[in-house]
Amino acid sequence: MDLDVMNQITREFVHLFNEEEDFYECHELFELAWKQSNDPVDKLFYKALVQVATAQFKLKKGMLRGVRKLYQYSMPSLKSIPDVCQDVDIRKLREDFLYQVQSLPAADSIMKGEYERLGLRILKLNVVIQDRQ
């Protein structure tokens, strides 16, 4: 697979992640892709983004300990894939996720939805359209 071309599954994932913030459906969509892929880079990409989406789900629920654990689980995969994979800016995602985790209060949990009051934000995936000449 050409790693710089977003496939339909990834396009749907980005929409669900950024527009709908439906992290449960993101998880379902990419978990299936992860298990079906034979490409090692794609497998890491799908796995890492499943974990990032799950971390965002946990943040909305106030489960900060879970966000931290998923960060630890996902970062080795995020560091192993190209900075841009399937047109998703992985470099920016790594930076944003690190900043998010560093900004979490020391508590293991907060009230559901309280993350906004604490100045935390849900991550967004940036799409990079590269010159394909």
PDB file of C-alpha atoms in Angstrom:
ATOM      1  CA  MET A   1       0.000   0.000   0.000  1.00  0.00           C
ATOM      2  CA  ASP A   2       1.159   3.532  -0.748  1.00  0.00           C
ATOM      3  CA  LEU A   3       1.547   4.972   2.738  1.00  0.00           C
ATOM      4  CA  ASP A   4       0.976   8.534   1.558  1.00  0.00           C
ATOM      5  CA  VAL A   5      -2.494   7.910   0.180  1.00  0.00           C
ATOM      6  CA  MET A   6      -5.438   7.883   2.534  1.00  0.00           C
ATOM      7  CA  ASN A   7      -7.702   4.903   1.952  1.00  0.00           C
ATOM      8  CA  GLN A   8     -11.482   4.979   2.414  1.00  0.00           C
ATOM      9  CA  ILE A   9     -11.299   3.357   5.857  1.00  0.00           C
ATOM     10  CA  THR A  10      -8.843   5.992   7.070  1.00  0.00           C
ATOM     11  CA  ARG A  11     -10.965   8.769   5.540  1.00  0.00           C
ATOM     12  CA  GLU A  12     -13.972   7.475   7.501  1.00  0.00           C
ATOM     13  CA  PHE A  13     -11.852   7.166  10.656  1.00  0.00           C
ATOM     14  CA  VAL A  14     -10.666  10.787  10.355  1.00  0.00           C
ATOM     15  CA  HIS A  15     -14.255  11.950   9.876  1.00  0.00           C
ATOM     16  CA  LEU A  16     -15.495   9.982  12.895  1.00  0.00           C
ATOM     17  CA  PHE A  17     -12.533  11.176  14.992  1.00  0.00           C
ATOM     18  CA  ASN A  18     -12.544  14.878  14.062  1.00  0.00           C
ATOM     19  CA  GLU A  19     -16.147  15.672  13.193  1.00  0.00           C
ATOM     20  CA  GLU A  20     -18.232  13.216  15.187  1.00  0.00           C
ATOM     21  CA  GLU A  21     -15.830  12.537  18.070  1.00  0.00           C
ATOM     22  CA  ASP A  22     -17.275   9.030  17.930  1.00  0.00           C
ATOM     23  CA  PHE A  23     -14.264   7.280  19.372  1.00  0.00           C
ATOM     24  CA  TYR A  24     -16.125   4.031  19.939  1.00  0.00           C
ATOM     25  CA  GLU A  25     -16.865   3.722  16.195  1.00  0.00           C
ATOM     26  CA  CYS A  26     -13.286   4.760  15.406  1.00  0.00           C
ATOM     27  CA  HIS A  27     -12.104   1.883  17.552  1.00  0.00           C
ATOM     28  CA  GLU A  28     -14.436  -0.583  15.858  1.00  0.00           C
ATOM     29  CA  LEU A  29     -13.485   0.563  12.350  1.00  0.00           C
ATOM     30  CA  PHE A  30      -9.720   0.474  12.765  1.00  0.00           C
ATOM     31  CA  GLU A  31      -9.606  -2.601  14.988  1.00  0.00           C
ATOM     32  CA  LEU A  32     -11.093  -4.557  12.106  1.00  0.00           C
ATOM     33  CA  ALA A  33      -8.639  -2.986   9.628  1.00  0.00           C
ATOM     34  CA  TRP A  34      -5.749  -3.689  12.013  1.00  0.00           C
ATOM     35  CA  LYS A  35      -6.652  -7.379  12.275  1.00  0.00           C
ATOM     36  CA  GLN A  36      -7.184  -7.773   8.513  1.00  0.00           C
ATOM     37  CA  SER A  37      -4.071  -5.945   7.289  1.00  0.00           C
ATOM     38  CA  ASN A  38      -0.984  -7.842   6.197  1.00  0.00           C
ATOM     39  CA  ASP A  39       1.168  -4.716   5.875  1.00  0.00           C
ATOM     40  CA  PRO A  40       3.337  -4.210   9.003  1.00  0.00           C
ATOM     41  CA  VAL A  41       3.299  -0.393   8.801  1.00  0.00           C
ATOM     42  CA  ASP A  42      -0.466  -0.290   8.295  1.00  0.00           C
ATOM     43  CA  LYS A  43      -0.934  -2.641  11.250  1.00  0.00           C
ATOM     44  CA  LEU A  44       1.062  -0.282  13.501  1.00  0.00           C
ATOM     45  CA  PHE A  45      -0.817   2.732  12.117  1.00  0.00           C
ATOM     46  CA  TYR A  46      -4.237   1.184  12.736  1.00  0.00           C
ATOM     47  CA  LYS A  47      -3.242  -0.123  16.169  1.00  0.00           C
ATOM     48  CA  ALA A  48      -1.822   3.216  17.304  1.00  0.00           C
ATOM     49  CA  LEU A  49      -4.846   5.173  16.132  1.00  0.00           C
ATOM     50  CA  VAL A  50      -7.212   2.715  17.831  1.00  0.00           C
ATOM     51  CA  GLN A  51      -5.322   3.416  21.060  1.00  0.00           C
ATOM     52  CA  VAL A  52      -5.359   7.195  20.523  1.00  0.00           C
ATOM     53  CA  ALA A  53      -9.116   7.109  19.845  1.00  0.00           C
ATOM     54  CA  THR A  54      -9.668   5.017  22.961  1.00  0.00           C
ATOM     55  CA  ALA A  55      -7.621   7.510  24.979  1.00  0.00           C
ATOM     56  CA  GLN A  56      -9.879  10.332  23.760  1.00  0.00           C
ATOM     57  CA  PHE A  57     -12.938   8.290  24.730  1.00  0.00           C
ATOM     58  CA  LYS A  58     -11.451   7.852  28.211  1.00  0.00           C
ATOM     59  CA  LEU A  59     -10.677  11.576  28.475  1.00  0.00           C
ATOM     60  CA  LYS A  60     -14.308  12.445  27.769  1.00  0.00           C
ATOM     61  CA  LYS A  61     -15.324   9.962  30.486  1.00  0.00           C
ATOM     62  CA  GLY A  62     -12.829  11.512  32.942  1.00  0.00           C
ATOM     63  CA  MET A  63     -10.657   8.382  33.141  1.00  0.00           C
ATOM     64  CA  LEU A  64      -7.228  10.046  33.232  1.00  0.00           C
ATOM     65  CA  ARG A  65      -5.340   6.956  34.315  1.00  0.00           C
ATOM     66  CA  GLY A  66      -6.636   5.223  31.191  1.00  0.00           C
ATOM     67  CA  VAL A  67      -5.504   8.131  28.998  1.00  0.00           C
ATOM     68  CA  ARG A  68      -1.997   7.843  30.423  1.00  0.00           C
ATOM     69  CA  LYS A  69      -1.878   4.066  29.926  1.00  0.00           C
ATOM     70  CA  LEU A  70      -3.070   4.321  26.334  1.00  0.00           C
ATOM     71  CA  TYR A  71      -0.463   6.984  25.661  1.00  0.00           C
ATOM     72  CA  GLN A  72       2.215   4.573  26.885  1.00  0.00           C
ATOM     73  CA  TYR A  73       0.786   1.743  24.778  1.00  0.00           C
ATOM     74  CA  SER A  74       0.434   3.795  21.586  1.00  0.00           C
ATOM     75  CA  MET A  75       3.656   5.791  21.579  1.00  0.00           C
ATOM     76  CA  PRO A  76       6.010   2.956  20.498  1.00  0.00           C
ATOM     77  CA  SER A  77       3.801   2.343  17.449  1.00  0.00           C
ATOM     78  CA  LEU A  78       3.405   6.059  16.721  1.00  0.00           C
ATOM     79  CA  LYS A  79       7.193   6.447  16.837  1.00  0.00           C
ATOM     80  CA  SER A  80       7.683   3.455  14.505  1.00  0.00           C
ATOM     81  CA  ILE A  81       5.574   4.727  11.618  1.00  0.00           C
ATOM     82  CA  PRO A  82       6.418   7.536   9.175  1.00  0.00           C
ATOM     83  CA  ASP A  83       5.731  11.148  10.150  1.00  0.00           C
ATOM     84  CA  VAL A  84       2.970  11.142   7.538  1.00  0.00           C
ATOM     85  CA  CYS A  85       1.104   7.892   7.083  1.00  0.00           C
ATOM     86  CA  GLN A  86      -1.944   7.606   4.808  1.00  0.00           C
ATOM     87  CA  ASP A  87      -1.972  11.421   4.713  1.00  0.00           C
ATOM     88  CA  VAL A  88      -2.373  11.639   8.511  1.00  0.00           C
ATOM     89  CA  ASP A  89       0.204  13.890  10.182  1.00  0.00           C
ATOM     90  CA  ILE A  90       1.608  11.422  12.719  1.00  0.00           C
ATOM     91  CA  ARG A  91       4.403  13.790  13.812  1.00  0.00           C
ATOM     92  CA  LYS A  92       1.805  16.384  14.888  1.00  0.00           C
ATOM     93  CA  LEU A  93      -0.306  13.684  16.537  1.00  0.00           C
ATOM     94  CA  ARG A  94       2.690  12.533  18.602  1.00  0.00           C
ATOM     95  CA  GLU A  95       3.342  16.134  19.699  1.00  0.00           C
ATOM     96  CA  ASP A  96      -0.316  16.870  20.484  1.00  0.00           C
ATOM     97  CA  PHE A  97      -0.814  13.627  22.398  1.00  0.00           C
ATOM     98  CA  LEU A  98       2.319  14.253  24.486  1.00  0.00           C
ATOM     99  CA  TYR A  99       1.114  17.780  25.272  1.00  0.00           C
ATOM    100  CA  GLN A 100      -2.333  16.461  26.185  1.00  0.00           C
ATOM    101  CA  VAL A 101      -0.925  13.872  28.579  1.00  0.00           C
ATOM    102  CA  GLN A 102       1.496  16.377  30.137  1.00  0.00           C
ATOM    103  CA  SER A 103      -1.445  18.756  30.690  1.00  0.00           C
ATOM    104  CA  LEU A 104      -3.531  16.230  32.622  1.00  0.00           C
ATOM    105  CA  PRO A 105      -4.024  16.889  36.329  1.00  0.00           C
ATOM    106  CA  ALA A 106      -2.282  14.457  38.672  1.00  0.00           C
ATOM    107  CA  ALA A 107      -5.576  12.720  39.565  1.00  0.00           C
ATOM    108  CA  ASP A 108      -6.516   9.267  38.256  1.00  0.00           C
ATOM    109  CA  SER A 109      -9.966  10.514  37.306  1.00  0.00           C
ATOM    110  CA  ILE A 110     -12.157  13.574  37.036  1.00  0.00           C
ATOM    111  CA  MET A 111     -15.894  13.990  36.605  1.00  0.00           C
ATOM    112  CA  LYS A 112     -17.242  13.024  33.181  1.00  0.00           C
ATOM    113  CA  GLY A 113     -17.001  16.024  30.829  1.00  0.00           C
ATOM    114  CA  GLU A 114     -14.876  18.058  33.257  1.00  0.00           C
ATOM    115  CA  TYR A 115     -11.857  17.984  30.926  1.00  0.00           C
ATOM    116  CA  GLU A 116     -13.072  21.139  29.116  1.00  0.00           C
ATOM    117  CA  ARG A 117     -13.352  23.104  32.360  1.00  0.00           C
ATOM    118  CA  LEU A 118      -9.748  22.119  33.093  1.00  0.00           C
ATOM    119  CA  GLY A 119      -8.602  23.523  29.749  1.00  0.00           C
ATOM    120  CA  LEU A 120      -8.003  20.122  28.176  1.00  0.00           C
ATOM    121  CA  ARG A 121      -9.027  19.516  24.590  1.00  0.00           C
ATOM    122  CA  ILE A 122      -9.852  16.490  22.498  1.00  0.00           C
ATOM    123  CA  LEU A 123      -7.186  15.749  19.893  1.00  0.00           C
ATOM    124  CA  LYS A 124      -7.792  16.315  16.189  1.00  0.00           C
ATOM    125  CA  LEU A 125      -6.107  14.454  13.356  1.00  0.00           C
ATOM    126  CA  ASN A 126      -4.391  16.682  10.812  1.00  0.00           C
ATOM    127  CA  VAL A 127      -4.432  15.628   7.192  1.00  0.00           C
ATOM    128  CA  VAL A 128      -1.446  16.463   4.995  1.00  0.00           C
ATOM    129  CA  ILE A 129      -1.911  16.292   1.264  1.00  0.00           C
ATOM    130  CA  GLN A 130       1.536  15.757  -0.203  1.00  0.00           C
ATOM    131  CA  ASP A 131       2.656  16.491  -3.723  1.00  0.00           C
ATOM    132  CA  ARG A 132       2.190  13.184  -5.568  1.00  0.00           C
ATOM    133  CA  GLN A 133       4.269  13.962  -8.673  1.00  0.00           C
TER     134      GLN A 133
END
